[in-house]
């Protein structure tokens, strides 16, 4: 989700995992309810997490599948959409308690330059730097740069599991 100033709206998850000491910055979205399409799930999640009503999210730009041990599943399948929207102040319909139950503890607009600086720190393994963060997908900055440079792909790009 980007605005005309090339800022990206991301959500922060605080997972109790040793390999994510600064948590995880991700594109808004989440799991699907039974029988729900990917598009309908995204529309619902954007309303819950951000208070944003979207009618049609368009077509996906990236997909990835990551198999790993989880409490109720054996991994996750992510479908990423690119929404170019006007900036707004996120106002989730979920309560803070409901958001925290999903490990979501922050939302912010990231200027493109800041995403790229954080990506360089991640790529360089600068884990001790105060600006070090982890994105999902891990190559988020590079993927975002490709979207800005080349536009929406005709078919979704299949990403590595991280």
PDB file of C-alpha atoms in Angstrom:
ATOM      1  CA  UNK A   1       0.000   0.000   0.000  1.00  0.00           C
ATOM      2  CA  UNK A   2       1.620   3.232  -1.144  1.00  0.00           C
ATOM      3  CA  UNK A   3       0.562   6.858  -1.232  1.00  0.00           C
ATOM      4  CA  UNK A   4       1.405   9.581  -3.798  1.00  0.00           C
ATOM      5  CA  UNK A   5       4.511  10.524  -1.764  1.00  0.00           C
ATOM      6  CA  UNK A   6       5.849   6.956  -2.209  1.00  0.00           C
ATOM      7  CA  UNK A   7       5.331   6.109   1.434  1.00  0.00           C
ATOM      8  CA  UNK A   8       4.416   2.539   2.367  1.00  0.00           C
ATOM      9  CA  UNK A   9       1.920   1.647   5.075  1.00  0.00           C
ATOM     10  CA  UNK A  10       3.139  -1.308   7.116  1.00  0.00           C
ATOM     11  CA  UNK A  11       2.090  -3.089  10.281  1.00  0.00           C
ATOM     12  CA  UNK A  12       4.441  -4.339  12.995  1.00  0.00           C
ATOM     13  CA  UNK A  13       4.206  -7.755  14.604  1.00  0.00           C
ATOM     14  CA  UNK A  14       5.922  -8.568  17.871  1.00  0.00           C
ATOM     15  CA  UNK A  15       6.458 -12.322  17.808  1.00  0.00           C
ATOM     16  CA  UNK A  16       8.113 -14.187  20.673  1.00  0.00           C
ATOM     17  CA  UNK A  17      10.884 -15.532  18.438  1.00  0.00           C
ATOM     18  CA  UNK A  18      14.640 -15.409  18.919  1.00  0.00           C
ATOM     19  CA  UNK A  19      15.249 -14.852  15.215  1.00  0.00           C
ATOM     20  CA  UNK A  20      13.104 -11.677  15.153  1.00  0.00           C
ATOM     21  CA  UNK A  21      14.538  -9.492  17.931  1.00  0.00           C
ATOM     22  CA  UNK A  22      12.990  -6.317  16.475  1.00  0.00           C
ATOM     23  CA  UNK A  23       9.733  -7.959  15.447  1.00  0.00           C
ATOM     24  CA  UNK A  24       8.526  -8.024  11.882  1.00  0.00           C
ATOM     25  CA  UNK A  25       7.264  -5.246   9.589  1.00  0.00           C
ATOM     26  CA  UNK A  26       4.734  -6.538   7.093  1.00  0.00           C
ATOM     27  CA  UNK A  27       2.153  -5.452   4.581  1.00  0.00           C
ATOM     28  CA  UNK A  28      -1.313  -5.225   6.151  1.00  0.00           C
ATOM     29  CA  UNK A  29      -3.437  -8.323   5.762  1.00  0.00           C
ATOM     30  CA  UNK A  30      -3.870 -11.640   7.464  1.00  0.00           C
ATOM     31  CA  UNK A  31      -5.484 -15.032   7.555  1.00  0.00           C
ATOM     32  CA  UNK A  32      -8.587 -16.081   5.701  1.00  0.00           C
ATOM     33  CA  UNK A  33     -11.830 -17.058   7.329  1.00  0.00           C
ATOM     34  CA  UNK A  34     -13.325 -20.403   6.180  1.00  0.00           C
ATOM     35  CA  UNK A  35     -14.654 -20.120   2.623  1.00  0.00           C
ATOM     36  CA  UNK A  36     -13.258 -16.607   2.158  1.00  0.00           C
ATOM     37  CA  UNK A  37     -11.451 -15.622  -1.050  1.00  0.00           C
ATOM     38  CA  UNK A  38      -8.015 -14.002  -0.867  1.00  0.00           C
ATOM     39  CA  UNK A  39      -9.493 -10.707  -2.084  1.00  0.00           C
ATOM     40  CA  UNK A  40     -12.388 -10.767   0.407  1.00  0.00           C
ATOM     41  CA  UNK A  41      -9.967 -11.650   3.216  1.00  0.00           C
ATOM     42  CA  UNK A  42      -7.756  -8.688   2.335  1.00  0.00           C
ATOM     43  CA  UNK A  43     -10.730  -6.310   2.255  1.00  0.00           C
ATOM     44  CA  UNK A  44     -11.828  -7.551   5.709  1.00  0.00           C
ATOM     45  CA  UNK A  45      -8.300  -7.403   7.180  1.00  0.00           C
ATOM     46  CA  UNK A  46      -7.721  -3.852   5.911  1.00  0.00           C
ATOM     47  CA  UNK A  47     -10.930  -2.775   7.622  1.00  0.00           C
ATOM     48  CA  UNK A  48     -10.004  -4.557  10.885  1.00  0.00           C
ATOM     49  CA  UNK A  49      -6.319  -3.520  11.039  1.00  0.00           C
ATOM     50  CA  UNK A  50      -6.492  -0.066   9.461  1.00  0.00           C
ATOM     51  CA  UNK A  51     -10.108   1.053   9.294  1.00  0.00           C
ATOM     52  CA  UNK A  52      -9.713   1.258   5.505  1.00  0.00           C
ATOM     53  CA  UNK A  53     -12.599   0.319   3.217  1.00  0.00           C
ATOM     54  CA  UNK A  54     -11.445  -1.064  -0.124  1.00  0.00           C
ATOM     55  CA  UNK A  55     -13.871  -2.296  -2.770  1.00  0.00           C
ATOM     56  CA  UNK A  56     -11.454  -3.996  -5.183  1.00  0.00           C
ATOM     57  CA  UNK A  57      -7.819  -4.680  -4.260  1.00  0.00           C
ATOM     58  CA  UNK A  58      -6.904  -5.423  -7.890  1.00  0.00           C
ATOM     59  CA  UNK A  59      -4.693  -8.329  -8.830  1.00  0.00           C
ATOM     60  CA  UNK A  60      -1.771  -9.742  -6.812  1.00  0.00           C
ATOM     61  CA  UNK A  61       1.802  -8.629  -7.429  1.00  0.00           C
ATOM     62  CA  UNK A  62       3.658 -11.296  -5.379  1.00  0.00           C
ATOM     63  CA  UNK A  63       2.943 -14.673  -3.814  1.00  0.00           C
ATOM     64  CA  UNK A  64       4.988 -16.747  -1.399  1.00  0.00           C
ATOM     65  CA  UNK A  65       4.599 -19.898   0.606  1.00  0.00           C
ATOM     66  CA  UNK A  66       6.516 -20.564   3.801  1.00  0.00           C
ATOM     67  CA  UNK A  67       6.296 -23.940   5.530  1.00  0.00           C
ATOM     68  CA  UNK A  68       7.187 -23.853   9.226  1.00  0.00           C
ATOM     69  CA  UNK A  69       5.841 -25.088  12.549  1.00  0.00           C
ATOM     70  CA  UNK A  70       2.844 -23.138  13.818  1.00  0.00           C
ATOM     71  CA  UNK A  71       0.299 -23.788  16.538  1.00  0.00           C
ATOM     72  CA  UNK A  72      -2.638 -24.683  14.261  1.00  0.00           C
ATOM     73  CA  UNK A  73      -1.089 -24.770  10.767  1.00  0.00           C
ATOM     74  CA  UNK A  74       2.114 -25.892   9.065  1.00  0.00           C
ATOM     75  CA  UNK A  75       3.000 -22.538   7.532  1.00  0.00           C
ATOM     76  CA  UNK A  76       1.411 -19.808   5.506  1.00  0.00           C
ATOM     77  CA  UNK A  77       0.659 -18.728   1.984  1.00  0.00           C
ATOM     78  CA  UNK A  78       0.929 -14.979   1.354  1.00  0.00           C
ATOM     79  CA  UNK A  79      -0.612 -13.115  -1.557  1.00  0.00           C
ATOM     80  CA  UNK A  80       0.510  -9.498  -1.881  1.00  0.00           C
ATOM     81  CA  UNK A  81      -1.496  -6.749  -3.550  1.00  0.00           C
ATOM     82  CA  UNK A  82      -0.344  -3.238  -4.425  1.00  0.00           C
ATOM     83  CA  UNK A  83      -2.857  -0.555  -3.532  1.00  0.00           C
ATOM     84  CA  UNK A  84      -1.953   2.990  -4.547  1.00  0.00           C
ATOM     85  CA  UNK A  85      -4.076   5.139  -2.234  1.00  0.00           C
ATOM     86  CA  UNK A  86      -4.257   8.593  -0.710  1.00  0.00           C
ATOM     87  CA  UNK A  87      -2.598   8.872   2.693  1.00  0.00           C
ATOM     88  CA  UNK A  88      -4.890   8.432   5.687  1.00  0.00           C
ATOM     89  CA  UNK A  89      -4.634   7.996   9.430  1.00  0.00           C
ATOM     90  CA  UNK A  90      -5.166   4.309  10.251  1.00  0.00           C
ATOM     91  CA  UNK A  91      -8.097   3.783  12.623  1.00  0.00           C
ATOM     92  CA  UNK A  92      -8.500   0.038  13.177  1.00  0.00           C
ATOM     93  CA  UNK A  93     -11.961  -1.340  13.851  1.00  0.00           C
ATOM     94  CA  UNK A  94     -10.309  -3.969  16.059  1.00  0.00           C
ATOM     95  CA  UNK A  95      -9.609  -2.962  19.643  1.00  0.00           C
ATOM     96  CA  UNK A  96      -6.024  -2.761  20.877  1.00  0.00           C
ATOM     97  CA  UNK A  97      -6.615  -6.033  22.748  1.00  0.00           C
ATOM     98  CA  UNK A  98      -7.832  -7.750  19.571  1.00  0.00           C
ATOM     99  CA  UNK A  99      -4.830  -6.451  17.607  1.00  0.00           C
ATOM    100  CA  UNK A 100      -2.393  -7.558  20.336  1.00  0.00           C
ATOM    101  CA  UNK A 101      -4.010 -11.017  20.310  1.00  0.00           C
ATOM    102  CA  UNK A 102      -2.759 -11.209  16.708  1.00  0.00           C
ATOM    103  CA  UNK A 103       0.698  -9.926  17.809  1.00  0.00           C
ATOM    104  CA  UNK A 104       0.099  -6.663  15.940  1.00  0.00           C
ATOM    105  CA  UNK A 105       1.515  -3.761  17.941  1.00  0.00           C
ATOM    106  CA  UNK A 106       2.125  -0.937  15.474  1.00  0.00           C
ATOM    107  CA  UNK A 107       1.210   0.702  12.175  1.00  0.00           C
ATOM    108  CA  UNK A 108       3.155   3.385  10.358  1.00  0.00           C
ATOM    109  CA  UNK A 109       3.833   5.036   7.024  1.00  0.00           C
ATOM    110  CA  UNK A 110       7.423   4.386   5.884  1.00  0.00           C
ATOM    111  CA  UNK A 111       9.018   6.869   3.462  1.00  0.00           C
ATOM    112  CA  UNK A 112      10.522   4.996   0.505  1.00  0.00           C
ATOM    113  CA  UNK A 113      14.031   6.213   1.367  1.00  0.00           C
ATOM    114  CA  UNK A 114      13.658   4.839   4.894  1.00  0.00           C
ATOM    115  CA  UNK A 115      12.532   1.444   3.569  1.00  0.00           C
ATOM    116  CA  UNK A 116      15.599   1.344   1.334  1.00  0.00           C
ATOM    117  CA  UNK A 117      17.954   2.356   4.179  1.00  0.00           C
ATOM    118  CA  UNK A 118      16.481  -0.376   6.394  1.00  0.00           C
ATOM    119  CA  UNK A 119      16.811  -2.868   3.531  1.00  0.00           C
ATOM    120  CA  UNK A 120      20.506  -2.025   3.147  1.00  0.00           C
ATOM    121  CA  UNK A 121      21.048  -2.602   6.896  1.00  0.00           C
ATOM    122  CA  UNK A 122      19.250  -5.942   6.677  1.00  0.00           C
ATOM    123  CA  UNK A 123      21.174  -6.977   3.555  1.00  0.00           C
ATOM    124  CA  UNK A 124      24.436  -6.070   5.291  1.00  0.00           C
ATOM    125  CA  UNK A 125      23.575  -8.005   8.450  1.00  0.00           C
ATOM    126  CA  UNK A 126      23.882  -4.875  10.614  1.00  0.00           C
ATOM    127  CA  UNK A 127      21.814  -6.383  13.444  1.00  0.00           C
ATOM    128  CA  UNK A 128      23.353  -4.074  16.070  1.00  0.00           C
ATOM    129  CA  UNK A 129      22.444  -0.891  14.192  1.00  0.00           C
ATOM    130  CA  UNK A 130      19.496   0.968  15.798  1.00  0.00           C
ATOM    131  CA  UNK A 131      17.764   1.223  12.396  1.00  0.00           C
ATOM    132  CA  UNK A 132      17.875  -2.536  11.779  1.00  0.00           C
ATOM    133  CA  UNK A 133      14.455  -4.090  11.117  1.00  0.00           C
ATOM    134  CA  UNK A 134      13.118  -7.207   9.460  1.00  0.00           C
ATOM    135  CA  UNK A 135      10.558  -6.983   6.674  1.00  0.00           C
ATOM    136  CA  UNK A 136       8.433  -9.686   5.177  1.00  0.00           C
ATOM    137  CA  UNK A 137       9.165 -10.497   2.493  1.00  0.00           C
ATOM    138  CA  UNK A 138      12.827 -10.138   3.477  1.00  0.00           C
ATOM    139  CA  UNK A 139      13.644  -8.456   0.138  1.00  0.00           C
ATOM    140  CA  UNK A 140      10.753  -6.001   0.531  1.00  0.00           C
ATOM    141  CA  UNK A 141      12.809  -2.905  -0.323  1.00  0.00           C
ATOM    142  CA  UNK A 142      14.119  -4.468  -3.533  1.00  0.00           C
ATOM    143  CA  UNK A 143      10.647  -5.660  -4.523  1.00  0.00           C
ATOM    144  CA  UNK A 144       9.158  -2.235  -3.820  1.00  0.00           C
ATOM    145  CA  UNK A 145      11.863  -0.576  -5.925  1.00  0.00           C
ATOM    146  CA  UNK A 146      10.960  -2.923  -8.799  1.00  0.00           C
ATOM    147  CA  UNK A 147       7.269  -1.991  -8.485  1.00  0.00           C
ATOM    148  CA  UNK A 148       8.073   1.721  -8.596  1.00  0.00           C
ATOM    149  CA  UNK A 149      10.490   1.235 -11.505  1.00  0.00           C
ATOM    150  CA  UNK A 150       8.494  -1.211 -13.651  1.00  0.00           C
ATOM    151  CA  UNK A 151       4.909  -1.006 -12.385  1.00  0.00           C
ATOM    152  CA  UNK A 152       2.537  -3.838 -11.658  1.00  0.00           C
ATOM    153  CA  UNK A 153       3.646  -7.179 -13.141  1.00  0.00           C
ATOM    154  CA  UNK A 154       1.301  -8.936 -15.557  1.00  0.00           C
ATOM    155  CA  UNK A 155       1.543 -12.107 -13.439  1.00  0.00           C
ATOM    156  CA  UNK A 156       2.342 -12.341  -9.706  1.00  0.00           C
ATOM    157  CA  UNK A 157       6.014 -12.857  -8.941  1.00  0.00           C
ATOM    158  CA  UNK A 158       6.641 -16.065  -6.955  1.00  0.00           C
ATOM    159  CA  UNK A 159       8.942 -15.251  -4.041  1.00  0.00           C
ATOM    160  CA  UNK A 160      11.248 -17.464  -1.966  1.00  0.00           C
ATOM    161  CA  UNK A 161       9.740 -18.580   1.355  1.00  0.00           C
ATOM    162  CA  UNK A 162      11.278 -15.719   3.337  1.00  0.00           C
TER     163      UNK A 162
END
